[in-house]
Amino acid sequence: KAGVTQTPRYLIKTRGQQVTLSCSPISGHRSVSWYQQTPGQGLQFLFEYFSETQRNKGNFPGRFSGRQFSNSRSEMNVSTLELGDSALYLCASSPGHVEETQYFGPGTRLLVL
Amino acid sequence: AQSVTQLDSQVPVFEEAPVELRCNYSSSVSVYLFWYVQYPNQGLQLLLKYLSGSTLVKGINGFEAEFNKSQTSFHLRKPSVHISDTAEYFCAVSFHKAAGNKLTFGGGTRVLVKP
C-alpha cells in the first residue's frame, strides 16, 4: 500500500500571501488529521476531517482552514500568512477510530519571509 | 485538559547501551498512549501503542514501553541501541471514546547515539 503523500514538500511564501497544502491518505482511510510542528511549540493538532466533515479542531485562528474531498484527499489553507506560520505541516491518515494508528506523511515545510 | 511531559529534551547514549525515555501524562479520563519516532526530514512513525490489557507493550525495532496508571507514566526503553536509533522520539495521548482523532504530543526527546 502506498503511504501518505503530501505536496508540495517545500514552499516559500511572503507575509500576507495564502497557501494551500495537499494530503493524500492511505487508500481506504477516511480520517485525515493535520498537525503543525515548530521548534518553539512542538507538535500541535490543527484539525481532523472524517468523511468530508470536520470532526475535531485545535486551537488555531480562523486563518487556518481545511477541507476533505469525497476521495478522502484533504487540503489545508492558511490565509494572510505570518512569519510565525513557518513550520513543518504534517498530515496523518487512519481508518477513523481513535484507537487506530495514525500514519504520518513526510510533511510540507513552509517558510514565510 | 490532557497534557504530556517528556522529562528529557536530549539523551546522549553510547552504542549498545540501554536507553530509557520518560513520558508522563495528565488526564482526567482514560487515554490511549503512543510513542512515535521522527528521523531527520521525515514524518512520524509509530513505534508502539497502549490501548488496554498488558501494561508492557512491545514495538518495532526492539523498543518496549510500560504503562503505569498510578504514576501516569509510559516510559520507552530499548536494551541496546544502534547508531540508527538516533532520532527524535515523541510520546502522545488520545482520549478513550473520543469523537475523533486528536493526538496530544509531548515536547520530544532527541536521542543521540554515539559510537
mmCIF file of C-alpha atoms in Angstrom:
data_model
loop_
_atom_site.group_PDB
_atom_site.id
_atom_site.type_symbol
_atom_site.label_atom_id
_atom_site.label_comp_id
_atom_site.label_asym_id
_atom_site.label_seq_id
_atom_site.Cartn_x
_atom_site.Cartn_y
_atom_site.Cartn_z
ATOM 1 C CA LYS A 1 0.000 0.000 0.000
ATOM 2 C CA ALA A 2 1.276 3.459 -0.784
ATOM 3 C CA GLY A 3 1.839 5.671 2.224
ATOM 4 C CA VAL A 4 0.565 9.130 2.988
ATOM 5 C CA THR A 5 1.747 11.675 0.448
ATOM 6 C CA GLN A 6 1.967 15.418 0.890
ATOM 7 C CA THR A 7 2.540 18.066 -1.729
ATOM 8 C CA PRO A 8 4.450 20.213 -2.086
ATOM 9 C CA ARG A 9 7.331 19.151 0.127
ATOM 10 C CA TYR A 10 8.794 22.638 0.389
ATOM 11 C CA LEU A 11 7.252 26.037 -0.018
ATOM 12 C CA ILE A 12 8.430 29.624 0.367
ATOM 13 C CA LYS A 13 5.861 32.394 0.705
ATOM 14 C CA THR A 14 5.847 36.012 1.828
ATOM 15 C CA ARG A 15 3.820 37.579 4.593
ATOM 16 C CA GLY A 16 0.221 38.284 3.657
ATOM 17 C CA GLN A 17 0.021 35.601 0.995
ATOM 18 C CA GLN A 18 -2.073 32.481 1.287
ATOM 19 C CA VAL A 19 -1.045 28.882 0.806
ATOM 20 C CA THR A 20 -2.742 25.557 0.141
ATOM 21 C CA LEU A 21 -1.204 22.243 1.161
ATOM 22 C CA SER A 22 -2.413 18.854 -0.024
ATOM 23 C CA CYS A 23 -2.521 15.443 1.620
ATOM 24 C CA SER A 24 -3.412 12.113 0.035
ATOM 25 C CA PRO A 25 -4.193 9.469 2.651
ATOM 26 C CA ILE A 26 -3.588 5.754 2.525
ATOM 27 C CA SER A 27 -6.164 4.036 0.345
ATOM 28 C CA GLY A 28 -9.272 3.172 2.368
ATOM 29 C CA HIS A 29 -8.528 5.605 5.170
ATOM 30 C CA ARG A 30 -11.347 8.039 5.872
ATOM 31 C CA SER A 31 -9.715 10.228 8.512
ATOM 32 C CA VAL A 32 -7.109 12.896 7.800
ATOM 33 C CA SER A 33 -5.591 14.977 10.589
ATOM 34 C CA TRP A 34 -3.271 17.954 10.277
ATOM 35 C CA TYR A 35 -0.522 18.963 12.686
ATOM 36 C CA GLN A 36 1.867 21.896 12.859
ATOM 37 C CA GLN A 37 5.409 21.277 14.058
ATOM 38 C CA THR A 38 7.645 24.161 15.146
ATOM 39 C CA PRO A 39 10.781 24.269 17.316
ATOM 40 C CA GLY A 40 9.056 26.510 19.843
ATOM 41 C CA GLN A 41 5.587 24.969 20.147
ATOM 42 C CA GLY A 42 6.323 21.390 19.138
ATOM 43 C CA LEU A 43 3.615 19.292 17.525
ATOM 44 C CA GLN A 44 0.183 20.851 17.681
ATOM 45 C CA PHE A 45 -3.106 19.498 16.364
ATOM 46 C CA LEU A 46 -4.830 21.678 13.783
ATOM 47 C CA PHE A 47 -7.949 19.755 12.742
ATOM 48 C CA GLU A 48 -9.284 16.410 11.597
ATOM 49 C CA TYR A 49 -11.589 15.534 8.745
ATOM 50 C CA PHE A 50 -13.602 12.341 8.508
ATOM 51 C CA SER A 51 -15.858 11.559 5.571
ATOM 52 C CA GLU A 52 -15.668 15.154 4.323
ATOM 53 C CA THR A 53 -16.703 16.633 7.704
ATOM 54 C CA GLN A 54 -14.520 18.394 10.223
ATOM 55 C CA ARG A 55 -14.727 16.177 13.259
ATOM 56 C CA ASN A 56 -12.185 17.800 15.556
ATOM 57 C CA LYS A 57 -10.477 21.155 15.785
ATOM 58 C CA GLY A 58 -7.453 22.504 17.634
ATOM 59 C CA ASN A 59 -6.795 25.998 18.951
ATOM 60 C CA PHE A 60 -5.677 27.806 15.841
ATOM 61 C CA PRO A 61 -7.038 31.049 14.394
ATOM 62 C CA GLY A 62 -9.586 31.058 11.608
ATOM 63 C CA ARG A 63 -6.827 31.770 9.086
ATOM 64 C CA PHE A 64 -6.207 28.038 9.178
ATOM 65 C CA SER A 65 -8.860 26.048 7.385
ATOM 66 C CA GLY A 66 -9.202 22.756 5.653
ATOM 67 C CA ARG A 67 -11.441 20.520 3.661
ATOM 68 C CA GLN A 68 -11.736 16.928 2.597
ATOM 69 C CA PHE A 69 -12.913 15.587 -0.732
ATOM 70 C CA SER A 70 -15.000 12.530 -1.477
ATOM 71 C CA ASN A 71 -11.845 10.504 -2.230
ATOM 72 C CA SER A 72 -10.564 11.403 1.280
ATOM 73 C CA ARG A 73 -7.815 13.663 -0.038
ATOM 74 C CA SER A 74 -7.509 16.735 2.123
ATOM 75 C CA GLU A 75 -6.252 20.260 1.722
ATOM 76 C CA MET A 76 -5.401 22.840 4.320
ATOM 77 C CA ASN A 77 -5.289 26.515 3.621
ATOM 78 C CA VAL A 78 -3.573 29.295 5.514
ATOM 79 C CA SER A 79 -4.592 32.814 4.610
ATOM 80 C CA THR A 80 -2.775 36.063 5.376
ATOM 81 C CA LEU A 81 0.454 34.308 6.228
ATOM 82 C CA GLU A 82 2.508 35.474 9.197
ATOM 83 C CA LEU A 83 6.175 34.832 9.932
ATOM 84 C CA GLY A 84 5.125 32.566 12.791
ATOM 85 C CA ASP A 85 3.363 30.230 10.371
ATOM 86 C CA SER A 86 6.752 28.937 9.244
ATOM 87 C CA ALA A 87 6.639 25.298 10.228
ATOM 88 C CA LEU A 88 6.537 21.694 9.128
ATOM 89 C CA TYR A 89 2.930 20.750 8.412
ATOM 90 C CA LEU A 90 2.223 17.067 8.837
ATOM 91 C CA CYS A 91 -0.852 15.189 7.870
ATOM 92 C CA ALA A 92 -1.833 11.791 9.192
ATOM 93 C CA SER A 93 -4.391 9.314 7.958
ATOM 94 C CA SER A 94 -6.217 6.493 9.707
ATOM 95 C CA PRO A 95 -9.257 4.326 9.119
ATOM 96 C CA GLY A 96 -11.153 6.530 11.550
ATOM 97 C CA HIS A 97 -11.471 5.119 15.036
ATOM 98 C CA VAL A 98 -9.496 6.817 17.779
ATOM 99 C CA GLU A 99 -7.604 3.681 18.803
ATOM 100 C CA GLU A 100 -6.384 3.039 15.289
ATOM 101 C CA THR A 101 -2.891 4.050 14.285
ATOM 102 C CA GLN A 102 -2.399 7.344 12.548
ATOM 103 C CA TYR A 103 0.098 7.154 9.680
ATOM 104 C CA PHE A 104 2.026 10.321 9.008
ATOM 105 C CA GLY A 105 3.207 11.771 5.744
ATOM 106 C CA PRO A 106 6.660 13.332 5.262
ATOM 107 C CA GLY A 107 5.310 16.835 5.761
ATOM 108 C CA THR A 108 5.362 20.127 3.917
ATOM 109 C CA ARG A 109 7.970 22.584 5.105
ATOM 110 C CA LEU A 110 6.629 26.141 4.809
ATOM 111 C CA LEU A 111 8.887 29.140 5.121
ATOM 112 C CA VAL A 112 7.265 32.552 5.385
ATOM 113 C CA LEU A 113 9.520 35.513 4.621
ATOM 114 C CA ALA B 1 -7.342 19.133 29.660
ATOM 115 C CA GLN B 2 -4.773 16.498 28.905
ATOM 116 C CA SER B 3 -1.048 17.162 28.692
ATOM 117 C CA VAL B 4 2.097 15.163 28.039
ATOM 118 C CA THR B 5 5.522 15.813 29.533
ATOM 119 C CA GLN B 6 8.707 14.278 28.248
ATOM 120 C CA LEU B 7 11.175 14.837 31.014
ATOM 121 C CA ASP B 8 14.353 14.805 28.941
ATOM 122 C CA SER B 9 14.793 17.007 25.899
ATOM 123 C CA GLN B 10 18.045 15.306 24.898
ATOM 124 C CA VAL B 11 19.535 11.934 25.753
ATOM 125 C CA PRO B 12 23.072 11.074 24.636
ATOM 126 C CA VAL B 13 23.824 7.363 24.792
ATOM 127 C CA PHE B 14 26.624 5.092 23.624
ATOM 128 C CA GLU B 15 26.015 2.422 21.033
ATOM 129 C CA GLU B 16 24.891 -0.922 22.523
ATOM 130 C CA ALA B 17 23.964 0.762 25.826
ATOM 131 C CA PRO B 18 20.368 0.745 27.110
ATOM 132 C CA VAL B 19 18.177 3.818 26.911
ATOM 133 C CA GLU B 20 15.015 4.923 28.689
ATOM 134 C CA LEU B 21 12.884 7.854 27.567
ATOM 135 C CA ARG B 22 10.475 9.140 30.162
ATOM 136 C CA CYS B 23 6.911 10.238 29.499
ATOM 137 C CA ASN B 24 4.283 11.384 31.975
ATOM 138 C CA TYR B 25 0.751 12.415 31.108
ATOM 139 C CA SER B 26 -2.053 14.246 32.803
ATOM 140 C CA SER B 27 -5.680 13.479 32.019
ATOM 141 C CA SER B 28 -8.966 13.302 33.874
ATOM 142 C CA VAL B 29 -10.202 10.491 31.629
ATOM 143 C CA SER B 30 -8.730 7.286 30.307
ATOM 144 C CA VAL B 31 -6.291 7.667 27.460
ATOM 145 C CA TYR B 32 -4.583 5.704 24.743
ATOM 146 C CA LEU B 33 -0.803 6.102 24.693
ATOM 147 C CA PHE B 34 1.604 6.159 21.768
ATOM 148 C CA TRP B 35 5.292 6.511 21.029
ATOM 149 C CA TYR B 36 6.362 7.865 17.655
ATOM 150 C CA VAL B 37 9.852 8.332 16.180
ATOM 151 C CA GLN B 38 10.887 11.029 13.745
ATOM 152 C CA TYR B 39 14.064 10.663 11.703
ATOM 153 C CA PRO B 40 15.609 13.802 10.172
ATOM 154 C CA ASN B 41 13.498 15.319 7.398
ATOM 155 C CA GLN B 42 10.822 12.680 7.745
ATOM 156 C CA GLY B 43 7.347 12.308 9.183
ATOM 157 C CA LEU B 44 6.463 10.367 12.317
ATOM 158 C CA GLN B 45 6.498 6.586 12.516
ATOM 159 C CA LEU B 46 4.631 4.643 15.177
ATOM 160 C CA LEU B 47 6.881 2.601 17.473
ATOM 161 C CA LEU B 48 4.174 1.181 19.726
ATOM 162 C CA LYS B 49 0.860 1.925 21.376
ATOM 163 C CA TYR B 50 -1.039 1.004 24.518
ATOM 164 C CA LEU B 51 -4.783 0.616 24.240
ATOM 165 C CA SER B 52 -5.624 -1.809 27.065
ATOM 166 C CA GLY B 53 -4.560 -5.122 28.581
ATOM 167 C CA SER B 54 -0.949 -5.966 29.377
ATOM 168 C CA THR B 55 0.907 -2.942 30.654
ATOM 169 C CA LEU B 56 4.124 -3.984 28.901
ATOM 170 C CA VAL B 57 3.925 -3.183 25.212
ATOM 171 C CA LYS B 58 6.437 -4.349 22.643
ATOM 172 C CA GLY B 59 7.000 -2.376 19.490
ATOM 173 C CA ILE B 60 9.148 -2.272 16.414
ATOM 174 C CA ASN B 61 12.946 -2.112 16.307
ATOM 175 C CA GLY B 62 13.327 -3.693 19.760
ATOM 176 C CA PHE B 63 11.536 -0.946 21.684
ATOM 177 C CA GLU B 64 9.129 -1.565 24.532
ATOM 178 C CA ALA B 65 7.163 0.620 26.912
ATOM 179 C CA GLU B 66 5.404 0.126 30.210
ATOM 180 C CA PHE B 67 2.137 1.770 31.161
ATOM 181 C CA ASN B 68 1.909 2.707 34.830
ATOM 182 C CA LYS B 69 -1.549 4.007 35.657
ATOM 183 C CA SER B 70 -0.788 5.040 39.236
ATOM 184 C CA GLN B 71 2.189 7.100 38.145
ATOM 185 C CA THR B 72 0.538 8.193 34.875
ATOM 186 C CA SER B 73 3.686 7.248 33.008
ATOM 187 C CA PHE B 74 4.523 5.489 29.776
ATOM 188 C CA HIS B 75 8.307 5.176 29.607
ATOM 189 C CA LEU B 76 10.026 3.847 26.489
ATOM 190 C CA ARG B 77 13.019 1.527 26.708
ATOM 191 C CA LYS B 78 15.474 -0.254 24.475
ATOM 192 C CA PRO B 79 18.069 -2.632 25.944
ATOM 193 C CA SER B 80 20.745 -1.960 23.321
ATOM 194 C CA VAL B 81 20.718 0.986 20.934
ATOM 195 C CA HIS B 82 22.223 1.285 17.476
ATOM 196 C CA ILE B 83 23.555 4.311 15.643
ATOM 197 C CA SER B 84 20.417 4.154 13.504
ATOM 198 C CA ASP B 85 18.281 4.892 16.590
ATOM 199 C CA THR B 86 19.488 8.487 16.501
ATOM 200 C CA ALA B 87 16.219 10.390 16.084
ATOM 201 C CA GLU B 88 13.594 12.374 17.948
ATOM 202 C CA TYR B 89 11.011 10.452 19.938
ATOM 203 C CA PHE B 90 7.534 11.683 20.794
ATOM 204 C CA CYS B 91 5.081 10.424 23.376
ATOM 205 C CA ALA B 92 1.413 11.123 22.621
ATOM 206 C CA VAL B 93 -2.024 10.519 24.100
ATOM 207 C CA SER B 94 -5.568 10.487 22.830
ATOM 208 C CA PHE B 95 -8.870 10.195 24.675
ATOM 209 C CA HIS B 96 -10.798 6.970 25.041
ATOM 210 C CA LYS B 97 -14.166 7.218 23.330
ATOM 211 C CA ALA B 98 -13.206 10.498 21.731
ATOM 212 C CA ALA B 99 -15.370 11.830 18.964
ATOM 213 C CA GLY B 100 -12.420 11.888 16.645
ATOM 214 C CA ASN B 101 -8.704 11.614 16.216
ATOM 215 C CA LYS B 102 -6.595 14.098 18.113
ATOM 216 C CA LEU B 103 -3.137 13.334 19.403
ATOM 217 C CA THR B 104 -1.605 15.472 22.130
ATOM 218 C CA PHE B 105 2.174 15.254 21.928
ATOM 219 C CA GLY B 106 4.968 15.745 24.398
ATOM 220 C CA GLY B 107 7.821 18.069 23.557
ATOM 221 C CA GLY B 108 10.016 15.302 22.198
ATOM 222 C CA THR B 109 13.299 13.722 23.253
ATOM 223 C CA ARG B 110 16.305 13.831 20.941
ATOM 224 C CA VAL B 111 18.372 10.675 21.201
ATOM 225 C CA LEU B 112 21.953 10.860 20.000
ATOM 226 C CA VAL B 113 23.680 7.509 19.803
ATOM 227 C CA LYS B 114 27.460 7.796 19.957
ATOM 228 C CA PRO B 115 29.849 5.138 18.640
#
